[in-house]
Short mmCIF file of C-alpha atoms in Angstrom, two decimals:
data_model
loop_
_atom_site.label_atom_id
_atom_site.label_comp_id
_atom_site.label_asym_id
_atom_site.label_seq_id
_atom_site.Cartn_x
_atom_site.Cartn_y
_atom_site.Cartn_z
CA MET K 38 16.51 127.93 85.63
CA GLU K 39 17.46 131.36 86.99
CA GLN K 40 21.01 131.47 88.33
CA CYS K 41 22.26 133.19 91.47
CA SER K 42 25.01 135.78 91.27
CA LEU K 43 27.30 137.54 93.67
CA PRO K 44 30.03 140.08 93.04
CA ASP K 45 33.68 139.23 92.63
CA THR K 46 35.10 140.42 95.93
CA LEU K 47 34.12 139.77 99.51
CA ASP K 48 33.96 143.45 100.46
CA SER K 49 31.37 144.19 97.79
CA PHE K 50 28.79 141.50 98.59
CA ARG K 51 25.44 142.95 97.59
CA ILE K 52 22.69 142.65 100.11
CA ASP K 53 20.09 142.25 97.37
CA SER K 54 21.96 139.21 95.98
CA LEU K 55 21.65 137.39 99.32
CA GLY K 56 18.07 138.59 99.56
CA GLN K 57 17.31 137.19 96.11
CA ILE K 58 18.29 133.69 97.29
CA VAL K 59 16.34 133.93 100.54
CA TYR K 60 13.17 135.21 98.86
CA ARG K 61 13.39 132.59 96.14
CA LEU K 62 13.81 129.71 98.60
CA CYS K 63 10.82 131.01 100.58
CA SER K 64 8.57 131.28 97.52
CA GLU K 65 5.43 129.24 96.95
CA GLN K 66 7.22 127.51 94.08
CA PHE K 67 9.18 125.45 96.63
CA ALA K 68 6.19 124.83 98.97
CA GLY K 69 8.19 124.96 102.19
CA ARG K 70 11.03 122.67 100.96
CA GLN K 71 9.95 119.61 102.95
CA ALA K 72 12.49 116.82 102.49
CA GLY K 73 11.39 114.15 100.03
CA THR K 74 8.81 116.34 98.28
CA ALA K 75 8.64 118.01 94.88
CA GLY K 76 9.12 121.36 96.60
CA ALA K 77 12.46 120.32 98.07
CA ALA K 78 13.52 118.88 94.70
CA ALA K 79 12.69 122.18 92.98
CA ALA K 80 14.65 124.12 95.60
CA ARG K 81 17.57 121.79 95.08
CA GLU K 82 17.51 122.37 91.31
CA TYR K 83 17.55 126.10 91.92
CA LEU K 84 20.57 125.82 94.21
CA LEU K 85 22.29 123.46 91.77
CA SER K 86 21.97 126.11 89.09
CA CYS K 87 23.57 128.58 91.48
CA TYR K 88 26.54 126.37 92.22
CA ARG K 89 27.00 125.30 88.60
CA GLY K 90 26.99 128.98 87.71
CA ILE K 91 30.11 129.63 89.78
CA GLY K 92 31.84 126.50 88.52
CA LEU K 93 31.77 124.46 91.71
CA GLU K 94 33.48 121.10 91.15
CA PRO K 95 31.71 117.89 92.27
CA LEU K 96 33.41 116.06 95.11
CA PHE K 97 32.05 112.64 94.16
CA GLY K 98 32.05 111.57 90.53
CA ASP K 99 30.72 114.01 87.94
CA SER K 100 27.61 115.28 89.72
CA LEU K 101 27.08 117.86 92.45
CA GLN K 102 24.14 115.78 93.67
CA PHE K 103 24.88 113.20 96.33
CA ARG K 104 21.89 110.89 96.67
CA PHE K 105 21.18 108.72 99.69
CA SER K 106 18.19 106.91 101.10
CA ARG K 107 16.59 106.64 104.52
CA TYR K 108 13.67 104.32 105.23
CA GLY K 109 12.89 103.86 101.56
CA THR K 110 12.96 107.56 100.59
CA VAL K 111 15.70 109.05 98.43
CA TYR K 112 17.13 112.45 99.38
CA SER K 113 19.90 114.55 97.82
CA ASP K 114 22.65 116.73 99.22
CA ILE K 115 24.57 119.15 97.02
CA VAL K 116 28.26 118.46 97.57
CA GLY K 117 31.13 120.19 95.81
CA VAL K 118 34.76 121.03 96.48
CA ILE K 119 36.91 124.11 96.01
CA ARG K 120 40.53 123.21 95.30
CA PRO K 121 43.33 125.54 96.45
CA LEU K 122 45.81 127.10 94.05
CA ARG K 123 48.63 127.58 96.55
CA GLU K 124 51.65 125.34 96.06
CA ASP K 125 51.98 124.79 99.81
CA ALA K 126 48.35 123.68 100.17
CA GLU K 127 47.66 120.60 102.29
CA ASP K 128 45.72 117.52 101.21
CA ARG K 129 43.14 118.20 103.89
CA TYR K 130 39.56 119.46 103.95
CA ILE K 131 37.32 121.97 105.63
CA VAL K 132 33.58 121.26 105.35
CA LEU K 133 31.13 124.17 105.20
CA GLY K 134 27.50 123.14 105.34
CA ALA K 135 23.96 124.52 105.55
CA HIS K 136 20.70 122.62 105.19
CA TYR K 137 18.22 123.81 102.57
CA ASP K 138 15.19 121.70 103.54
CA HIS K 139 12.38 122.89 105.83
CA LEU K 140 8.94 121.80 107.05
CA GLY K 141 6.60 122.10 104.08
CA ARG K 142 3.07 123.11 105.06
CA ASP K 143 1.02 123.00 108.24
CA ARG K 144 -2.25 121.07 108.66
CA ASP K 145 -4.22 123.95 107.17
CA GLY K 146 -2.05 124.01 104.07
CA LYS K 147 -0.21 127.19 105.00
CA MET K 148 3.44 127.16 103.97
CA TYR K 149 6.38 127.33 106.36
CA PRO K 150 8.66 129.78 104.51
CA GLY K 151 11.77 128.94 106.56
CA ALA K 152 13.51 132.24 105.91
CA ASP K 153 15.81 132.18 108.90
CA ASP K 154 15.68 128.37 109.09
CA ASN K 155 17.49 127.94 106.84
CA ALA K 156 17.22 130.03 103.69
CA SER K 157 19.53 132.49 105.45
CA GLY K 158 22.22 129.84 105.95
CA SER K 159 21.78 128.57 102.39
CA ALA K 160 22.29 132.09 101.02
CA ALA K 161 25.34 132.62 103.22
CA LEU K 162 26.85 129.29 102.14
CA PHE K 163 26.49 130.18 98.47
CA GLY K 164 27.98 133.60 99.11
CA ILE K 165 30.99 132.06 100.85
CA ALA K 166 31.43 129.50 98.06
CA SER K 167 31.29 132.25 95.44
CA TYR K 168 33.98 134.23 97.24
CA LEU K 169 36.28 131.25 97.81
CA MET K 170 35.95 130.12 94.17
CA GLN K 171 37.33 133.48 93.13
CA ASN K 172 40.02 133.51 95.81
CA ARG K 173 41.44 130.02 95.65
CA ASP K 174 44.94 131.45 96.00
CA LYS K 175 44.02 132.24 99.63
CA LEU K 176 43.17 128.64 100.48
CA GLY K 177 45.57 126.36 102.32
CA CYS K 178 43.48 123.22 101.82
CA ASN K 179 40.38 121.92 100.03
CA VAL K 180 36.99 123.31 101.04
CA ILE K 181 33.90 121.10 100.74
CA ILE K 182 30.63 122.96 100.18
CA ALA K 183 27.62 120.92 101.33
CA ALA K 184 23.96 121.93 101.06
CA PHE K 185 22.23 119.33 103.20
CA ASP K 186 18.87 117.73 102.63
CA ALA K 187 16.66 116.13 105.32
CA GLU K 188 18.07 118.00 108.30
CA GLU K 189 14.69 118.78 109.79
CA ILE K 190 13.68 115.12 109.95
CA GLY K 191 16.81 113.80 111.62
CA LEU K 192 20.09 115.32 110.33
CA TYR K 193 20.06 112.66 107.61
CA GLY K 194 21.96 114.67 105.00
CA SER K 195 24.99 115.44 107.13
CA GLU K 196 25.07 111.90 108.53
CA ALA K 197 25.01 110.46 105.01
CA LEU K 198 27.83 112.75 103.91
CA MET K 199 29.96 111.80 106.91
CA GLN K 200 29.40 108.14 106.13
CA LYS K 201 30.37 108.69 102.49
CA LEU K 202 33.54 110.55 103.48
CA GLU K 203 34.50 107.60 105.67
CA GLU K 204 33.89 105.18 102.81
CA GLU K 205 36.04 107.31 100.50
CA GLY K 206 38.89 107.47 103.03
CA LEU K 207 38.54 111.23 103.49
CA ALA K 208 37.27 111.37 107.06
CA ASP K 209 40.75 111.46 108.59
CA LYS K 210 41.67 114.39 106.36
CA ILE K 211 38.92 116.70 107.62
CA LYS K 212 40.33 119.40 109.88
CA LEU K 213 37.08 121.29 110.57
CA MET K 214 33.34 121.24 109.89
CA ALA K 215 31.17 124.36 110.24
CA SER K 216 27.37 124.35 110.06
CA ILE K 217 25.65 127.61 109.11
CA ASP K 218 22.14 127.41 110.48
CA MET K 219 19.77 130.34 111.14
CA VAL K 220 22.00 133.38 110.63
CA GLY K 221 19.37 135.94 109.58
CA TRP K 222 18.60 137.75 112.81
CA TYR K 223 21.88 139.47 113.66
CA ALA K 224 20.32 142.89 114.44
CA VAL K 225 17.91 141.41 116.98
CA SER K 226 20.31 139.01 118.67
CA GLY K 227 23.16 141.53 118.63
CA TYR K 228 25.85 138.94 117.92
CA LEU K 229 26.85 135.90 115.92
CA ARG K 230 27.30 132.83 118.09
CA LEU K 231 29.93 130.21 117.31
CA GLU K 232 29.55 127.03 119.36
CA GLY K 233 32.42 124.58 119.51
CA SER K 234 35.29 127.05 119.60
CA SER K 235 37.11 124.99 122.23
CA THR K 236 37.49 122.15 119.74
CA LEU K 237 40.06 124.35 117.95
CA ARG K 238 43.43 125.55 119.21
CA ASN K 239 43.83 129.31 119.74
CA SER K 240 40.27 129.83 118.54
CA LYS K 241 39.49 132.83 120.71
CA GLN K 242 42.30 134.87 119.19
CA ILE K 243 41.70 133.77 115.59
CA LEU K 244 37.92 134.14 115.63
CA GLY K 245 37.99 137.34 117.68
CA GLU K 246 40.58 139.24 115.68
CA LEU K 247 38.90 138.50 112.37
CA ALA K 248 35.48 139.47 113.75
CA GLU K 249 36.91 142.78 114.92
CA SER K 250 38.34 143.49 111.46
CA HIS K 251 34.88 142.86 109.97
CA GLY K 252 33.11 144.96 112.58
CA ILE K 253 30.96 142.02 113.68
CA ARG K 254 30.15 141.07 117.25
CA ILE K 255 30.61 137.42 118.08
CA ARG K 256 29.94 135.29 121.11
CA LEU K 257 31.98 132.14 121.56
CA LYS K 258 30.74 129.01 123.30
CA GLY K 259 33.31 126.31 123.96
CA PHE K 260 31.11 123.32 123.21
CA GLU K 261 27.70 122.39 121.87
CA ASP K 262 26.04 120.96 124.96
CA SER K 263 22.32 121.58 124.57
CA VAL K 264 20.10 118.60 125.33
CA PHE K 265 17.29 119.96 123.16
CA THR K 266 19.02 121.12 119.96
CA ALA K 267 21.31 119.60 117.37
CA THR K 268 22.62 120.70 114.01
CA ASP K 269 24.59 119.27 111.11
CA THR K 270 27.85 119.35 113.06
CA ASP K 271 26.65 116.32 115.02
CA ALA K 272 27.84 113.45 112.80
CA PHE K 273 31.24 115.09 112.32
CA ALA K 274 31.75 115.85 116.00
CA ARG K 275 30.94 112.24 116.90
CA ASN K 276 33.84 111.25 114.67
CA GLY K 277 36.25 113.45 116.62
CA ILE K 278 36.31 116.28 114.07
CA PRO K 279 36.44 119.90 115.36
CA THR K 280 33.18 121.71 114.64
CA LEU K 281 31.67 125.17 114.72
CA ALA K 282 27.89 125.67 114.86
CA VAL K 283 27.27 129.17 113.52
CA THR K 284 23.99 130.93 114.28
CA THR K 285 22.38 134.18 115.35
CA GLY K 286 20.27 132.21 117.80
CA LEU K 287 16.62 131.39 118.34
CA LYS K 288 15.15 134.88 118.22
CA SER K 289 13.28 134.34 114.96
CA PRO K 290 9.85 132.67 114.65
CA TYR K 291 11.53 129.53 113.34
CA HIS K 292 9.37 126.47 112.69
CA LYS K 293 6.42 128.81 112.34
CA THR K 294 4.60 130.17 109.32
CA GLY K 295 5.77 133.63 110.38
CA ASP K 296 9.44 132.93 109.54
CA LEU K 297 9.22 135.34 106.61
CA PRO K 298 11.93 136.66 104.27
CA GLU K 299 11.00 140.29 104.95
CA LEU K 300 12.05 139.81 108.59
CA ILE K 301 15.64 138.86 107.73
CA ASP K 302 18.41 141.33 108.58
CA TYR K 303 20.12 141.41 105.19
CA LYS K 304 22.81 143.86 106.22
CA GLY K 305 23.72 141.54 109.09
CA LEU K 306 23.56 138.52 106.78
CA ASP K 307 25.98 140.30 104.44
CA MET K 308 28.40 140.95 107.32
CA ILE K 309 28.19 137.34 108.50
CA THR K 310 28.80 136.01 104.99
CA GLY K 311 31.85 138.21 104.61
CA TYR K 312 33.22 137.19 107.99
CA LEU K 313 32.71 133.48 107.39
CA GLY K 314 34.29 133.65 103.96
CA ASP K 315 37.45 135.18 105.35
CA LEU K 316 37.36 132.83 108.33
CA ALA K 317 37.20 129.78 106.06
CA ALA K 318 40.23 131.01 104.14
CA LYS K 319 42.10 131.71 107.36
CA LEU K 320 41.35 128.36 108.99
CA SER K 321 42.24 126.49 105.81
CA SER K 322 45.87 127.61 106.13
CA ARG K 323 48.56 125.46 107.65
CA GLY K 324 48.84 126.01 111.39
CA PHE K 325 45.32 127.42 111.73
CA GLY K 326 42.11 125.56 112.50
CA GLU K 327 43.95 122.73 114.20
CA ALA K 328 42.17 120.38 116.60
CA SER K 329 42.53 121.01 120.32
CA GLY K 330 41.74 117.38 121.10
CA ARG K 331 38.71 118.42 123.13
CA LEU K 332 35.10 117.51 122.33
CA SER K 333 31.72 118.21 123.85
CA ALA K 334 30.50 115.63 126.35
CA LYS K 335 27.51 114.90 124.11
CA HIS K 336 29.80 114.09 121.18
CA ARG K 337 32.13 111.66 122.88
CA ARG K 338 31.82 108.46 124.85
CA PRO K 339 34.63 107.99 127.39
CA VAL K 340 35.82 104.48 128.16
CA PHE K 341 34.86 105.01 131.81
CA GLN K 342 31.98 107.05 133.17
CA ALA K 343 30.80 107.52 136.73
CA GLY K 344 28.12 109.61 138.35
CA ILE K 345 25.48 109.94 141.03
CA SER K 346 21.89 108.83 140.47
CA LEU K 347 18.52 109.81 141.88
CA GLY K 348 15.08 108.60 140.95
CA ALA K 349 11.74 107.07 141.86
CA SER K 350 10.48 103.49 141.84
CA ASN K 351 7.22 101.59 141.83
CA SER K 352 7.05 98.21 143.60
CA MET K 353 4.68 95.31 144.16
CA ILE K 354 4.72 91.68 145.32
CA LEU K 355 4.00 89.06 142.69
CA TYR K 356 3.15 85.44 143.55
CA LYS K 357 4.90 82.85 141.47
CA GLY K 358 2.45 80.67 139.56
CA SER K 359 -0.47 82.95 140.38
CA SER K 360 -2.09 86.05 138.92
CA ILE K 361 -2.38 87.57 142.40
CA ARG K 362 -0.33 90.67 143.06
CA THR K 363 -0.26 93.30 145.77
CA THR K 364 -0.83 97.01 145.58
CA SER K 365 1.99 98.93 143.90
CA ARG K 366 3.51 101.82 145.83
CA TYR K 367 6.24 104.36 145.22
CA GLY K 368 9.76 104.48 146.57
CA LEU K 369 13.11 106.24 146.24
CA GLU K 370 16.42 105.25 144.69
CA ALA K 371 19.84 106.92 144.83
CA GLY K 372 23.41 105.85 144.47
CA LEU K 373 26.65 105.72 142.54
CA GLU K 374 26.72 104.40 138.96
CA MET K 375 29.75 103.30 136.94
CA LYS K 376 29.84 102.43 133.25
CA LEU K 377 32.59 100.84 131.18
CA ASN K 378 32.19 101.52 127.44
CA LEU K 379 33.79 98.99 125.11
CA GLY K 380 32.69 100.23 121.70
CA ARG K 381 29.18 98.98 121.04
CA PHE K 382 29.17 97.06 124.32
CA ALA K 383 28.93 98.37 127.86
CA LEU K 384 29.20 97.05 131.41
CA VAL K 385 27.21 98.94 134.04
CA SER K 386 27.45 98.52 137.80
CA GLY K 387 27.43 100.57 140.96
CA LEU K 388 26.04 100.75 144.46
CA GLY K 389 22.49 101.90 144.98
CA TYR K 390 20.27 102.66 147.96
CA ASP K 391 16.67 101.49 147.61
CA TYR K 392 13.69 102.48 149.66
CA LEU K 393 10.89 100.29 148.33
CA THR K 394 7.28 100.00 149.50
CA SER K 395 4.42 97.73 148.56
CA GLY K 396 1.16 96.37 149.90
CA PHE K 397 1.36 92.83 151.34
CA PRO K 398 -1.43 90.44 152.38
CA ALA K 399 -2.07 90.65 156.15
CA SER K 400 -3.09 86.98 156.52
CA GLU K 401 -2.60 83.56 155.00
CA ASP K 402 -5.57 84.39 152.80
CA MET K 403 -4.01 85.90 149.71
CA LEU K 404 -7.21 87.87 149.14
CA GLY K 405 -7.18 89.31 152.62
CA SER K 406 -6.62 92.90 153.65
CA SER K 407 -3.42 94.60 152.50
CA ALA K 408 -0.58 95.44 154.89
CA ARG K 409 2.35 97.74 154.25
CA TYR K 410 5.72 96.30 153.34
CA SER K 411 8.84 98.44 152.98
CA HIS K 412 12.56 97.92 153.04
CA HIS K 413 15.82 99.84 153.04
CA ALA K 414 18.50 98.05 151.05
CA LEU K 415 21.75 98.28 149.17
CA ARG K 416 21.77 96.90 145.66
CA VAL K 417 24.61 96.04 143.29
CA PRO K 418 23.57 95.45 139.65
CA LEU K 419 25.74 94.07 136.86
CA VAL K 420 24.24 94.98 133.49
CA PHE K 421 25.65 93.86 130.16
CA GLY K 422 24.51 96.31 127.51
CA PHE K 423 24.54 96.92 123.78
CA GLN K 424 24.56 100.51 122.52
CA GLY K 425 24.61 102.43 119.26
CA ARG K 426 27.77 103.80 117.74
CA ASN K 427 26.55 107.35 118.30
CA PRO K 428 27.48 108.64 121.79
CA GLY K 429 23.96 109.99 122.03
CA SER K 430 22.30 106.68 121.24
CA CYS K 431 20.53 104.50 123.78
CA MET K 432 21.75 101.35 125.50
CA LEU K 433 19.71 98.21 126.09
CA GLY K 434 20.97 95.68 128.59
CA ALA K 435 20.22 93.02 131.14
CA GLY K 436 21.96 91.25 133.97
CA PRO K 437 21.81 90.09 137.59
CA TYR K 438 21.61 92.10 140.78
CA LEU K 439 22.30 91.35 144.43
CA THR K 440 20.48 93.10 147.26
CA ARG K 441 21.28 93.28 150.98
CA VAL K 442 18.18 94.28 152.93
CA LEU K 443 19.20 96.49 155.85
CA ALA K 444 15.84 97.01 157.50
CA THR K 445 12.19 96.34 156.82
CA GLY K 446 8.89 97.65 157.95
CA ALA K 447 5.65 95.67 157.86
CA ASP K 448 2.27 95.71 159.53
CA VAL K 449 2.66 91.97 160.17
CA PRO K 450 5.67 91.67 162.50
CA GLU K 451 5.94 87.84 162.49
CA LEU K 452 6.99 87.77 158.83
CA ASP K 453 10.55 86.59 158.36
CA PHE K 454 12.17 88.66 155.61
CA ARG K 455 15.08 87.44 153.56
CA LYS K 456 18.18 89.61 154.09
CA TRP K 457 19.94 88.57 150.89
CA GLN K 458 17.91 88.78 147.71
CA TYR K 459 18.89 88.47 144.09
CA GLY K 460 17.25 88.69 140.71
CA TYR K 461 17.62 90.14 137.24
CA THR K 462 17.25 93.58 135.75
CA ILE K 463 16.38 94.79 132.25
CA SER K 464 17.79 98.25 131.62
CA PHE K 465 17.31 101.07 129.12
CA CYS K 466 19.72 104.02 129.20
CA GLN K 467 19.34 107.21 127.16
CA PRO K 468 21.95 110.01 127.19
CA LEU K 469 20.26 113.38 127.46
CA GLY K 470 23.24 115.43 126.36
CA GLY K 471 26.03 116.95 128.35
CA LYS K 472 26.48 115.15 131.66
CA LEU K 473 22.98 113.73 132.08
CA LEU K 474 21.68 110.19 131.54
CA MET K 475 18.21 108.73 132.04
CA ASN K 476 17.82 105.08 133.10
CA VAL K 477 14.64 103.01 133.05
CA ASN K 478 14.98 99.63 134.80
CA ILE K 479 12.69 96.66 135.38
CA ASN K 480 13.81 94.45 138.27
CA ARG K 481 12.50 91.01 139.21
CA SER K 482 13.45 89.02 142.30
CA LEU K 483 14.27 85.32 141.88
CA VAL K 484 13.88 84.50 145.59
CA ASP K 485 11.01 84.92 148.02
CA VAL K 486 10.83 88.24 149.85
CA TYR K 487 9.63 86.43 153.01
CA LYS K 488 10.69 82.94 153.90
CA SER K 489 7.27 82.20 155.36
CA ARG K 490 5.41 83.28 152.24
CA PRO K 491 6.47 80.95 149.40
CA GLY K 492 6.27 82.49 145.96
CA SER K 493 6.41 86.09 147.21
CA ARG K 494 8.62 87.80 144.63
CA LEU K 495 9.41 91.49 144.63
CA SER K 496 8.94 93.30 141.32
CA ASN K 497 9.80 96.91 140.79
CA SER K 498 10.50 99.40 138.03
CA ASP K 499 12.38 102.62 138.38
CA ILE K 500 13.39 105.70 136.48
CA THR K 501 16.59 107.43 137.56
CA PHE K 502 18.66 110.36 136.31
CA VAL K 503 22.43 110.14 136.46
CA TYR K 504 24.70 113.16 136.66
CA LEU K 505 28.13 112.25 135.36
CA PHE K 506 31.24 113.56 137.08
#
C-alpha cells in the first residue's frame, strides 16, 4: 500500500503532499467511501498505511483500528495517540478528529468524490499528526488523532470513541476536542471559521494571535448553535468537553458529485494545516486550552428550563361508546412552559391559553346538522416524561391536565358547558437546537364538554414551538 509523506517541519508543508491524499481519497478505487462498504474499508487501509508510516502509536491495545458496531454493521475509526516528551507534560488529552467516510454513489452510479467533505479534513489531520510526531517536545499533553468512520450516517464514529473513552476512564482527562471538517475552500470563503471558541478561556487572544503569525484570516463563533448541522464535536460537547468545529464553510458543492479534488484550494489547505498544527501544540500546554465552563445551548440540558409557546391545534367532539364524531376545526394555543430535567426524567408544566373550535350537533339527533362550538380556556398540564441522555434527544411523556373554560361560543345557546374540565395528555418534545423546542401533544377529555350532552368528550391535538428564555 502506498504511504503518505509530509516534510519534517511545519513551515515546509508541501502542497502536493496534501493534494496527494485528497486526490487518492477521491479516486474511483475508494468508490465514494460510503461507511460500511468495501470502498470505505480500502480508504481506511490507505490512511492506516499513512499513520503507520509516521509511527503513530495506537491508543487502545496494539491496533490503530477501533472497531464498533451500529445496527448490526461493523465500522472502524483510526485512533492513535502522540505522547509528549516534555517533563512537565500533563496526563491530559487533546482530541483532533476528521471523518474520512462519505456518501458512496448516487442512484445513477456516479461517485460522490467528497473532496472538501471530507478528504480535505483527512489530509489536514494527517499533516497535523505528522508535524506533532516530529515535534513532541512542544506538546504539553497527549494528543489523540482520530479519523472517524460513519459520520455521514449519524456521527457514529465520534460517538463510539467518546463512549470508549468513558469506559477507559479517560473522558475526564480530555481538555479539548477539535473536529476538522470541510477545510478546502479557504480562498472562496476568505476565512477559516472556528465554532465553539467561547468554550475555552482567553480563546480570542490565543486563536487570533496565532492566526496572525500564520497570515491566516479566521472568524470566531462562540458556540455551535445551528439547528440544521452537526459535526463530530457533538458527542464530546454533550459530555461538557470544550470543542472547536473547524471549517471553511459551506461554499463547496458538498454532498454533490461535483465536490471534486481539482476545486480544492491547496495553498489555503496548507496554511490551515500549519495553523492547526501550531494551535494544537499551543493549546496542549499547561494554562492554555482550559475550559471556560460555558457550553452551547444545544449541547447542554439545564436542570430548569422555561419559555413561551405558540402553536396551532385541531379539535373535535368524540362520543363515548360511539363511533360518531364531529367536524374537526383549527384553533390557537399560546402560553408559558416550564420543564424540570432530572437526568433521563423530566417534569413539564405551565400555563396555556387555548382557543379551540369544533363542530357540534345542533339537535338531539347525533346525525343532525353541525353547529359551531368554541371556547377560550386556561390549561395547566402536568407531564411526566422520559428523555434520552443526549440533550438533543426527544422526550416522550404523559400526564393529566386541568382546564378552566373562560368563555364559550355555540350556535345552540341552551347548551350548558362545563367550566372545569380535565383529562390526559400524551406529549412528544423534540429540541430543535439552540433555544427552540417543538411539542406535539394529544389531549383527551375525561369529562363531558356539555352537561346536557352525555358522552361529549373533547379531543384535540396540537403542535407548538417553545422559545426558551
